[in-house]
Amino acid sequence: MSQPLLKVTQLAKSFSGVWALSDANLRVGAGEIHALLGENGAGKSTLLKALAGAQPQTHGEIWFNGETLKPDDSPVERQNKGIITIYQEFNLLPNMTVAENMFLGREPRRHNLIVDAKAVNNEAQVILDYLQLNIAPTTAVARLSVAQQQMVEIARALTLNARLIIMDEPSAALSDSEVESLHRVVRELKGRGVSIIYVTHRLHEVFQLCDRFTVFQDGRYTGSGDVAGTNVEEIIRLMVGRNVVFNRRDASLTHHQDKPIRLSIKGLSREKPPLDPHGIALKDVSFHVHAGEVLGIAGLVGAGRTEIARCLFGADKFTSGSFELDGKPYQPRDPMHALDQGIALVPEDRKKEGAVLGLSIRDNMSLSSLSSLLTWRYFVSPHKEDALIAAYRQALQIKMVNPEQEVRKLSGGNQQKVILARCMALNPRVLIVDEPTRGIDVGTKSEVHQVLFDMASQGVAVIVISSDLPEILAVSDRIITLSEGHITGELHGDEANEERLMTMMAINHSALNAA
Ligand SMILES: Nc1ncnc2c1ncn2[C@@H]1O[C@H](COP(=O)(O)OP(=O)(O)OP(=O)(O)O)[C@@H](O)[C@H]1O
Ligand SMILES: [Mg+2]
C-alpha cells in the first residue's frame, strides 16, 4: 500500500487501570472497505471511539490524511477532518424530518438568516437519489425503520464530506434484504473514494463486501491482510486463537412427543396496529411446545415472529386466541404476570428492553432482585448468588472485571450475555429467546447454544427465534416457519435444511388463498 489514509499505531486505552486496548494497530487505504474483527470485548468499539474523538486514547498515535491527530480533539473537530462515525444507537432527532437531520446545524439559509426549507429538501433529495433511497426528505425520522434510519445517517455523512466513515456493527439489526442495500450503498461510497471501517460478527459479510481486514484479540492486533487471500478459518483463528466447531443438536436422540405439552397456542390473531407503521398482523397462529424441547421459529423479518413472542409475554395485545400452560388456561395480563407464571423472554431489542444498564452485573443477575419480580420467593444466600454468577460467567464467557461492574461498561456482546443469563437464572417454565446470538462473536455462539440445550435438558420448553438459519438448524428439535403472520409449515430437526426452510418461509399465503 502507498501512503494510507489512516494509520493507528500502538494505541492503548485503560479504564481505571484495566486495559481495554493495549496494542492496537490499523492501516486503512483511501477508498478501501476495511473489516475490523474480533471477539466480544476485543476492543473494536473502544478503538472506534478514539478515532471519533469521543474517548481519547491513553497512549499511541492516530495519523490521518497527512497529520497526527491531537488526542483531545472533540467529535466535531474529527468530523470536520472528515471522520464520520455511525454508532448503533443512532444520533438522529426522531421528531425532525430526514432532510433536517441531514443538514442539522448547517442548513442552507436565505440572506444568511432564515433556514431555506426548500433548499434543504432539494439538497437532501439529490443525495437520497444518488444513494437510490426511496425515502422522502420530508418524512419524520420516527416513522422510519432501523434500516432506513441507518441510511439517513449515511446520507448525512455524505453532506459532511466524509473521507472515512466508521460503522460499528451496522448490519446487526438488519434483515438480509436490508443488508444487501446497505452493502450497495457502502460500495457507492467506496466508488467516491471514501474509506469505510466496517465492524461485524457476521463473517460472511467480510467476503461479500470488504477489501482488507484487521483482527484484534484481547485489545491487541493479531493480524491483517487482503480478504482475497484469506478464509473464514484463518480469521477465526486470529480472533480466538483456536478452531471453533459448531455442534448440531442431535434431534434423533430427543423424543419430545412423549413428554408433556408445556405450552400450547390456539388461533392467535391480531390486527395490524393502526399507529405503528411497522406493526404486523397475526392470523390464526397455532402451535405447541413440549417440556424439554427446543422449538425454532423461522421466518423473514416482518413475518410476525417477534409479535408472537410479545403476545405470549403479555407485552402486546391480541384480538383472539388462547394459551394453555401445563394444561391450564394462561392469559398473560402484562410481562410481570407472564414472568410470575414462569414465561421469560429475552427480547430482540435488548438495549431498549433488556438490561438495566446503570446497574451492576450482580444486581442484574441476582436472585434477590429477580425474585422480587415474582411471587414465588427464594431464600437467597450470598454464597448461592456468587456461585450462580460464576457459573454463567464461565458458561457464557462473560468478559468482566468483577460482578460489581456496571453493565453499561461491558462491550456490546457481553451486555447481551448478561441479559441472557438474567433470564436463564429465573428458572422459567418457558424460555423465549429472540435473536439470542445477535452481536455475539463466533467463538461464543456455540456456548450460548450449549446453555440453551442445558436449559432444555432440565425440562424447560425453549423457543428460539432467529434470522440465522444455520443457528435455527443447529439448535432446534423441531422448527415451524412463519410468513406474513401465518404458520406455513413444520419440520422435525432431522429433516430440515436451509433450502427447505427458505422455501417454506417464502410461501405467500394471500396469493395461495386467492388462487
Ligand atoms: N467505559 C468503560 N469503562 C470500563 N471498561 C470499559 C468501558 N468501555 C469499554 N470497556 C471495556 O473495554 C473492553 C473492550 O470493549 P469494546 O466495547 O471495545 O469491545 P468490542 O470489541 O467492541 O466488543 P463487542 O463485539 O462485544 O461489541 C471490554 O472489556 C469492556 O468491558
Ligand atoms: Mg462493540
XYZ file of C-alpha atoms and ligand atoms in Angstrom:
547
model
C 0.000 0.000 0.000
C 1.258 3.510 -0.709
C 0.658 6.102 1.990
C -2.557 5.033 3.788
C -5.357 7.420 4.729
C -5.402 6.244 8.342
C -2.601 4.789 10.407
C -3.139 3.777 14.023
C -0.018 2.675 15.891
C 0.239 1.002 19.288
C -2.946 2.534 20.526
C -3.802 1.765 24.142
C -6.700 2.707 26.360
C -7.213 1.977 30.035
C -10.318 2.448 32.133
C -9.243 2.967 35.730
C -6.318 0.613 35.373
C -7.973 -2.016 33.173
C -6.634 -2.108 29.619
C -9.441 -2.291 27.044
C -6.851 -1.830 24.299
C -3.157 -2.450 24.749
C -1.568 -2.615 21.324
C -3.961 -1.777 18.517
C -2.648 -1.208 15.012
C -4.673 -0.422 11.930
C -3.976 0.906 8.434
C -6.761 1.889 6.094
C -6.158 2.980 2.490
C -8.194 5.544 0.550
C -11.361 4.110 -0.997
C -10.983 0.861 0.914
C -13.633 -1.122 2.794
C -11.836 -2.410 5.859
C -13.339 -5.056 8.153
C -12.444 -4.708 11.838
C -12.931 -8.047 13.568
C -12.558 -9.608 16.997
C -14.411 -11.352 19.808
C -16.774 -9.587 22.190
C -14.680 -7.265 24.311
C -11.664 -7.339 21.966
C -11.617 -3.523 21.876
C -13.191 -2.689 18.500
C -15.684 -0.124 19.765
C -13.032 1.348 22.055
C -10.758 1.991 19.066
C -13.615 3.480 17.061
C -14.441 5.881 19.900
C -10.817 7.038 19.984
C -10.970 7.679 16.228
C -14.250 9.579 16.562
C -12.873 11.865 19.271
C -15.432 10.511 21.715
C -12.912 8.970 24.118
C -9.191 9.837 23.927
C -6.596 7.085 23.942
C -4.246 6.628 26.899
C -1.296 6.375 24.537
C -0.409 5.583 20.947
C -0.808 7.598 17.788
C -3.523 8.251 15.216
C -2.309 9.605 11.888
C -4.959 10.685 9.394
C -4.779 12.268 5.957
C -1.234 13.582 6.377
C -1.248 14.688 10.014
C -1.010 13.284 13.520
C -4.307 13.884 15.296
C -4.406 15.519 18.718
C -5.776 13.003 21.251
C -8.084 15.611 22.771
C -9.831 16.586 19.521
C -13.580 16.847 20.029
C -16.006 14.771 17.933
C -16.846 17.901 15.925
C -13.173 18.549 15.172
C -12.785 14.963 13.941
C -15.940 15.337 11.886
C -14.545 18.492 10.271
C -11.476 16.488 9.287
C -13.749 14.031 7.507
C -14.046 11.215 10.089
C -17.733 10.386 10.487
C -18.933 7.720 12.906
C -22.229 5.867 12.728
C -22.948 4.247 16.073
C -25.525 1.571 16.601
C -27.547 3.857 18.794
C -28.320 6.477 16.221
C -27.977 10.150 16.914
C -30.884 11.305 14.768
C -33.642 13.517 16.185
C -36.843 11.493 15.791
C -39.292 14.375 15.530
C -37.418 16.215 12.791
C -37.545 15.330 9.121
C -34.983 13.329 7.179
C -33.683 16.489 5.448
C -33.497 18.479 8.695
C -31.472 15.709 10.282
C -29.123 15.521 7.324
C -28.271 19.230 7.487
C -28.711 19.835 11.210
C -26.765 22.967 12.202
C -25.587 23.502 8.608
C -28.857 24.321 6.866
C -28.736 26.450 3.715
C -30.105 29.882 4.704
C -31.547 32.786 2.814
C -29.547 36.004 3.362
C -27.604 34.034 6.000
C -30.626 34.225 8.279
C -33.705 32.198 7.592
C -33.403 28.465 7.025
C -34.314 27.816 3.411
C -36.539 24.768 3.896
C -36.978 24.293 0.177
C -33.224 24.271 -0.443
C -32.733 21.852 2.482
C -35.257 19.446 0.978
C -33.857 19.799 -2.530
C -30.268 19.169 -1.482
C -31.350 16.216 0.638
C -33.293 14.790 -2.288
C -30.183 14.911 -4.507
C -28.207 12.807 -2.023
C -31.097 10.405 -1.327
C -31.485 9.900 -5.092
C -27.776 9.378 -5.511
C -27.946 6.597 -2.901
C -31.110 5.278 -4.599
C -33.025 5.521 -1.349
C -36.745 5.571 -1.591
C -37.214 7.934 1.359
C -38.900 11.364 1.108
C -36.829 14.201 2.638
C -39.899 15.487 4.454
C -40.614 12.222 6.348
C -40.257 12.385 10.128
C -37.381 10.138 11.226
C -39.593 8.493 13.872
C -41.589 6.873 11.057
C -38.559 5.133 9.527
C -37.376 1.573 10.143
C -33.978 0.953 11.745
C -32.503 0.203 8.318
C -33.844 3.438 6.857
C -32.545 5.462 9.804
C -29.144 3.993 9.178
C -29.352 5.059 5.538
C -30.200 8.587 6.676
C -27.064 8.559 8.848
C -25.047 7.571 5.785
C -26.727 10.275 3.680
C -25.869 12.736 6.450
C -22.234 11.598 6.335
C -22.174 12.495 2.637
C -23.359 16.043 3.367
C -20.374 16.307 5.724
C -17.776 15.487 3.061
C -16.715 12.294 4.765
C -13.280 10.822 3.950
C -13.609 7.948 6.430
C -16.926 6.519 7.595
C -16.821 4.300 10.659
C -19.643 1.787 11.073
C -19.941 -0.196 14.308
C -21.977 -3.358 13.600
C -24.207 -1.665 11.009
C -25.811 -4.902 9.853
C -26.571 -6.360 13.295
C -30.218 -5.298 13.339
C -30.964 -5.651 9.626
C -32.761 -8.304 7.582
C -30.998 -9.958 4.656
C -32.548 -7.691 2.015
C -31.726 -4.631 4.105
C -28.141 -5.839 4.412
C -27.987 -6.041 0.624
C -28.992 -2.421 0.205
C -26.542 -1.412 2.933
C -23.766 -3.172 1.007
C -24.815 -1.446 -2.192
C -24.595 1.965 -0.526
C -21.237 1.141 1.081
C -19.864 0.208 -2.366
C -21.171 3.527 -3.733
C -19.223 5.350 -1.031
C -16.121 3.417 -1.913
C -16.634 4.388 -5.563
C -16.485 8.013 -4.411
C -13.104 7.373 -2.795
C -14.484 7.286 0.761
C -12.872 4.731 3.110
C -15.004 2.588 5.388
C -14.232 0.788 8.637
C -16.839 -1.948 8.986
C -17.311 -3.916 12.222
C -19.329 -7.116 12.050
C -19.767 -10.512 13.693
C -21.324 -11.951 10.524
C -18.142 -13.198 8.948
C -19.583 -13.959 5.518
C -20.060 -10.194 5.089
C -16.299 -9.787 5.125
C -16.057 -11.892 1.982
C -19.046 -10.257 0.279
C -18.055 -6.677 0.904
C -14.627 -5.934 2.292
C -11.206 -5.410 0.675
C -8.957 -5.757 3.692
C -9.338 -6.921 7.289
C -7.720 -6.418 10.678
C -8.266 -8.642 13.703
C -7.922 -7.814 17.405
C -7.792 -10.247 20.259
C -7.905 -9.019 23.863
C -7.014 -5.459 22.912
C -4.109 -6.476 20.689
C -3.583 -6.537 16.970
C -3.262 -10.165 15.839
C -3.232 -9.824 12.060
C -4.428 -8.144 8.904
C -4.426 -8.769 5.189
C -6.283 -8.855 1.894
C -9.682 -10.541 2.112
C -8.974 -12.245 -1.212
C -6.015 -14.032 0.359
C -7.730 -15.462 3.442
C -10.585 -17.705 4.572
C -13.027 -17.942 7.480
C -10.905 -20.466 9.358
C -7.876 -18.189 9.367
C -9.923 -15.215 10.545
C -11.462 -17.247 13.365
C -8.019 -18.435 14.422
C -6.798 -14.839 14.572
C -9.880 -13.897 16.601
C -9.946 -16.687 19.168
C -6.597 -18.410 18.819
C -8.205 -21.809 18.218
C -10.557 -23.624 15.854
C -14.267 -23.379 16.530
C -16.699 -26.211 15.876
C -20.448 -25.897 15.766
C -22.349 -28.719 17.366
C -25.694 -29.519 15.928
C -28.225 -30.799 18.407
C -28.938 -34.410 17.719
C -32.679 -34.263 17.141
C -32.883 -38.038 16.639
C -31.955 -38.560 20.305
C -34.733 -36.444 21.658
C -38.234 -37.887 21.705
C -40.283 -34.978 22.836
C -43.555 -36.306 21.607
C -43.617 -38.498 24.746
C -43.071 -35.531 27.038
C -45.977 -33.405 28.244
C -47.004 -30.336 26.293
C -45.776 -27.340 28.233
C -47.363 -24.533 26.240
C -49.969 -24.513 23.520
C -51.209 -21.618 21.411
C -54.548 -21.822 19.636
C -55.812 -19.446 16.963
C -53.701 -16.447 17.934
C -54.735 -13.461 15.801
C -54.292 -9.743 15.923
C -54.811 -6.808 13.599
C -52.021 -4.612 12.343
C -51.813 -1.866 14.991
C -53.064 1.352 13.325
C -50.494 3.664 14.947
C -47.421 1.538 14.315
C -46.119 1.829 10.728
C -44.093 -1.370 11.143
C -46.741 -3.375 13.012
C -47.632 -6.848 11.813
C -50.894 -8.783 11.876
C -51.024 -12.389 13.103
C -53.516 -14.753 11.505
C -54.749 -17.856 13.298
C -51.377 -18.991 14.658
C -51.496 -22.352 16.458
C -48.605 -24.470 17.745
C -47.318 -26.125 20.883
C -44.015 -26.824 22.582
C -43.145 -29.754 24.838
C -41.253 -29.629 28.108
C -37.590 -30.216 27.354
C -37.933 -29.320 23.687
C -36.178 -26.630 21.665
C -38.641 -25.232 19.151
C -37.250 -22.970 16.417
C -39.362 -20.288 14.756
C -38.018 -19.299 11.352
C -39.311 -16.532 9.127
C -38.253 -13.406 7.318
C -38.194 -10.101 9.141
C -41.797 -8.922 9.246
C -43.223 -12.460 9.321
C -44.535 -11.942 12.862
C -42.033 -13.951 14.931
C -41.327 -11.237 17.485
C -45.036 -10.391 17.665
C -45.911 -13.945 18.741
C -43.272 -13.751 21.462
C -44.575 -10.409 22.690
C -48.181 -11.681 22.821
C -47.062 -14.718 24.834
C -45.143 -12.463 27.201
C -48.099 -10.139 27.759
C -46.274 -7.247 26.131
C -48.717 -6.870 23.212
C -52.479 -7.184 22.974
C -54.163 -9.630 20.614
C -57.697 -9.898 19.277
C -58.398 -13.620 19.602
C -56.754 -16.883 20.528
C -55.959 -18.754 23.736
C -52.935 -20.190 25.511
C -52.544 -23.183 27.790
C -49.612 -23.625 30.145
C -49.162 -27.137 31.560
C -52.770 -27.896 30.680
C -54.266 -24.844 32.395
C -55.540 -21.676 30.711
C -52.897 -18.958 30.643
C -53.913 -15.368 29.996
C -50.954 -13.005 30.311
C -52.003 -9.592 31.585
C -48.576 -7.980 31.323
C -44.895 -9.045 31.357
C -44.792 -9.123 35.150
C -47.666 -11.564 35.197
C -46.016 -13.631 32.435
C -42.798 -13.854 34.467
C -44.783 -14.851 37.514
C -46.308 -17.705 35.512
C -42.805 -18.826 34.504
C -42.559 -17.365 30.989
C -39.326 -15.471 30.309
C -38.453 -13.510 27.188
C -35.010 -12.375 26.047
C -36.105 -9.588 23.709
C -34.762 -8.740 20.288
C -34.111 -5.100 21.111
C -32.056 -5.684 24.198
C -30.783 -2.132 24.613
C -34.317 -0.843 24.891
C -35.966 -3.579 26.903
C -33.391 -5.838 28.454
C -30.576 -4.990 30.795
C -30.718 -2.268 33.281
C -27.535 -0.696 32.006
C -26.808 1.520 35.006
C -26.927 -1.391 37.451
C -24.095 -3.779 38.211
C -23.843 -7.233 36.712
C -24.622 -8.601 40.185
C -27.806 -6.529 40.513
C -28.923 -7.598 37.062
C -28.415 -11.261 37.756
C -29.024 -11.574 41.456
C -31.683 -13.934 42.644
C -32.997 -11.432 45.166
C -33.704 -8.789 42.551
C -35.200 -11.370 40.231
C -37.339 -12.938 42.916
C -38.756 -9.544 43.823
C -40.289 -9.655 40.341
C -42.082 -12.807 41.285
C -44.428 -14.035 43.949
C -42.516 -17.297 44.449
C -39.648 -16.217 46.705
C -36.227 -17.720 47.055
C -34.137 -17.919 50.119
C -31.015 -16.244 48.810
C -27.665 -16.788 50.369
C -24.843 -14.566 49.096
C -22.888 -17.736 48.533
C -25.535 -19.129 46.198
C -25.640 -15.880 44.294
C -21.869 -15.810 43.809
C -21.993 -19.381 42.573
C -24.725 -18.524 40.092
C -22.864 -15.519 38.691
C -19.643 -17.522 38.466
C -21.442 -20.324 36.632
C -22.882 -18.040 33.965
C -19.674 -16.034 33.685
C -17.915 -19.287 32.873
C -20.613 -20.845 30.681
C -21.117 -17.747 28.513
C -17.550 -16.455 28.825
C -18.734 -13.068 30.036
C -15.772 -10.717 29.944
C -15.970 -8.560 33.072
C -13.640 -7.169 35.724
C -15.920 -8.265 38.570
C -19.669 -8.649 39.189
C -19.823 -5.164 40.716
C -19.052 -3.581 37.312
C -21.848 -1.570 35.671
C -23.415 -3.353 32.694
C -23.006 -0.228 30.515
C -19.221 -0.594 30.796
C -19.238 -4.038 29.192
C -18.773 -4.452 25.451
C -21.970 -4.771 23.398
C -21.794 -8.549 23.123
C -21.057 -9.018 26.803
C -24.069 -6.892 27.753
C -26.190 -9.310 25.749
C -24.727 -12.268 27.575
C -25.730 -10.695 30.910
C -29.322 -10.340 29.700
C -29.390 -13.957 28.565
C -28.004 -15.102 31.919
C -30.540 -12.953 33.759
C -33.472 -14.667 32.054
C -31.991 -18.120 32.490
C -31.425 -17.502 36.188
C -35.178 -17.029 36.569
C -35.507 -20.749 36.034
C -38.576 -20.346 33.831
C -41.011 -22.989 32.554
C -40.839 -21.482 29.077
C -37.814 -19.545 27.837
C -38.285 -17.487 24.672
C -35.123 -16.069 23.110
C -35.423 -13.629 20.211
C -32.186 -13.500 18.167
C -30.103 -14.968 21.037
C -26.692 -14.546 19.410
C -27.123 -11.217 17.634
C -23.935 -9.249 18.330
C -22.287 -12.284 19.936
C -18.977 -13.380 18.464
C -18.468 -16.591 16.535
C -16.471 -18.213 19.341
C -19.235 -17.759 21.940
C -22.209 -18.669 19.738
C -21.778 -22.365 20.398
C -21.548 -21.692 24.148
C -24.874 -19.872 24.021
C -26.360 -22.836 22.161
C -24.994 -25.218 24.780
C -26.629 -23.216 27.577
C -29.957 -23.423 25.714
C -29.544 -27.217 25.411
C -28.801 -27.421 29.147
C -31.970 -25.468 29.926
C -33.970 -27.864 27.746
C -32.450 -30.931 29.368
C -33.616 -29.582 32.722
C -37.149 -29.645 31.321
C -37.577 -26.040 30.217
C -39.522 -25.520 26.981
C -37.235 -23.335 24.869
C -38.482 -21.258 21.926
C -35.749 -19.849 19.692
C -36.438 -17.096 17.165
C -33.546 -16.401 14.830
C -32.860 -14.949 11.389
C -29.722 -17.020 11.253
C -30.813 -20.253 9.535
C -27.676 -22.243 10.429
C -28.385 -21.303 14.039
C -32.047 -22.408 13.876
C -30.893 -25.683 12.297
C -28.200 -26.204 14.919
C -30.395 -25.720 17.981
C -33.906 -26.906 17.140
C -35.606 -30.252 17.768
C -38.487 -29.013 15.664
C -38.957 -25.911 13.507
C -42.061 -24.021 12.483
C -41.960 -21.438 9.708
C -43.901 -18.232 9.556
C -44.743 -15.963 6.654
C -46.836 -12.796 6.745
C -48.338 -13.685 10.106
C -49.308 -17.267 9.109
C -47.700 -20.550 10.026
C -46.594 -22.073 6.728
C -45.025 -25.348 7.803
C -43.352 -27.554 10.367
C -40.245 -29.736 10.140
C -38.529 -32.115 12.507
C -34.917 -31.065 13.165
C -33.673 -34.168 11.287
C -35.473 -33.386 8.060
C -34.777 -29.646 7.999
C -32.178 -27.938 5.848
C -31.681 -24.345 4.707
C -33.293 -24.874 1.350
C -36.497 -26.408 2.701
C -36.774 -23.716 5.357
C -36.286 -20.913 2.822
C -38.993 -22.347 0.593
C -41.427 -22.589 3.494
C -40.546 -19.100 4.757
C -41.255 -17.603 1.356
C -44.757 -19.064 0.948
C -47.117 -16.261 0.113
C -50.301 -17.073 1.966
C -52.560 -14.404 0.493
C -51.606 -15.429 -3.062
C -52.302 -19.083 -2.181
C -55.755 -18.230 -0.900
C -56.568 -16.044 -3.880
C -55.620 -18.814 -6.319
N -16.425 2.964 29.926
C -15.786 1.819 30.219
N -15.346 1.547 31.455
C -14.699 0.395 31.734
N -14.421 -0.564 30.842
C -14.837 -0.361 29.582
C -15.540 0.827 29.193
N -15.813 0.733 27.866
C -15.313 -0.459 27.447
N -14.715 -1.116 28.480
C -14.063 -2.442 28.395
O -13.217 -2.469 27.292
C -13.176 -3.779 26.698
C -13.358 -3.655 25.211
O -14.693 -3.260 24.934
P -15.217 -2.887 23.481
O -16.583 -2.327 23.668
O -14.226 -2.054 22.778
O -15.285 -4.334 22.796
P -15.790 -4.744 21.332
O -14.651 -5.335 20.628
O -16.471 -3.596 20.694
O -16.825 -5.927 21.674
P -18.311 -6.289 21.066
O -18.062 -7.149 19.875
O -18.935 -7.087 22.170
O -19.035 -5.022 20.778
C -14.272 -4.577 27.380
O -13.697 -5.497 28.255
C -15.086 -3.543 28.146
O -15.574 -4.071 29.338
Mg -18.525 -3.178 20.190
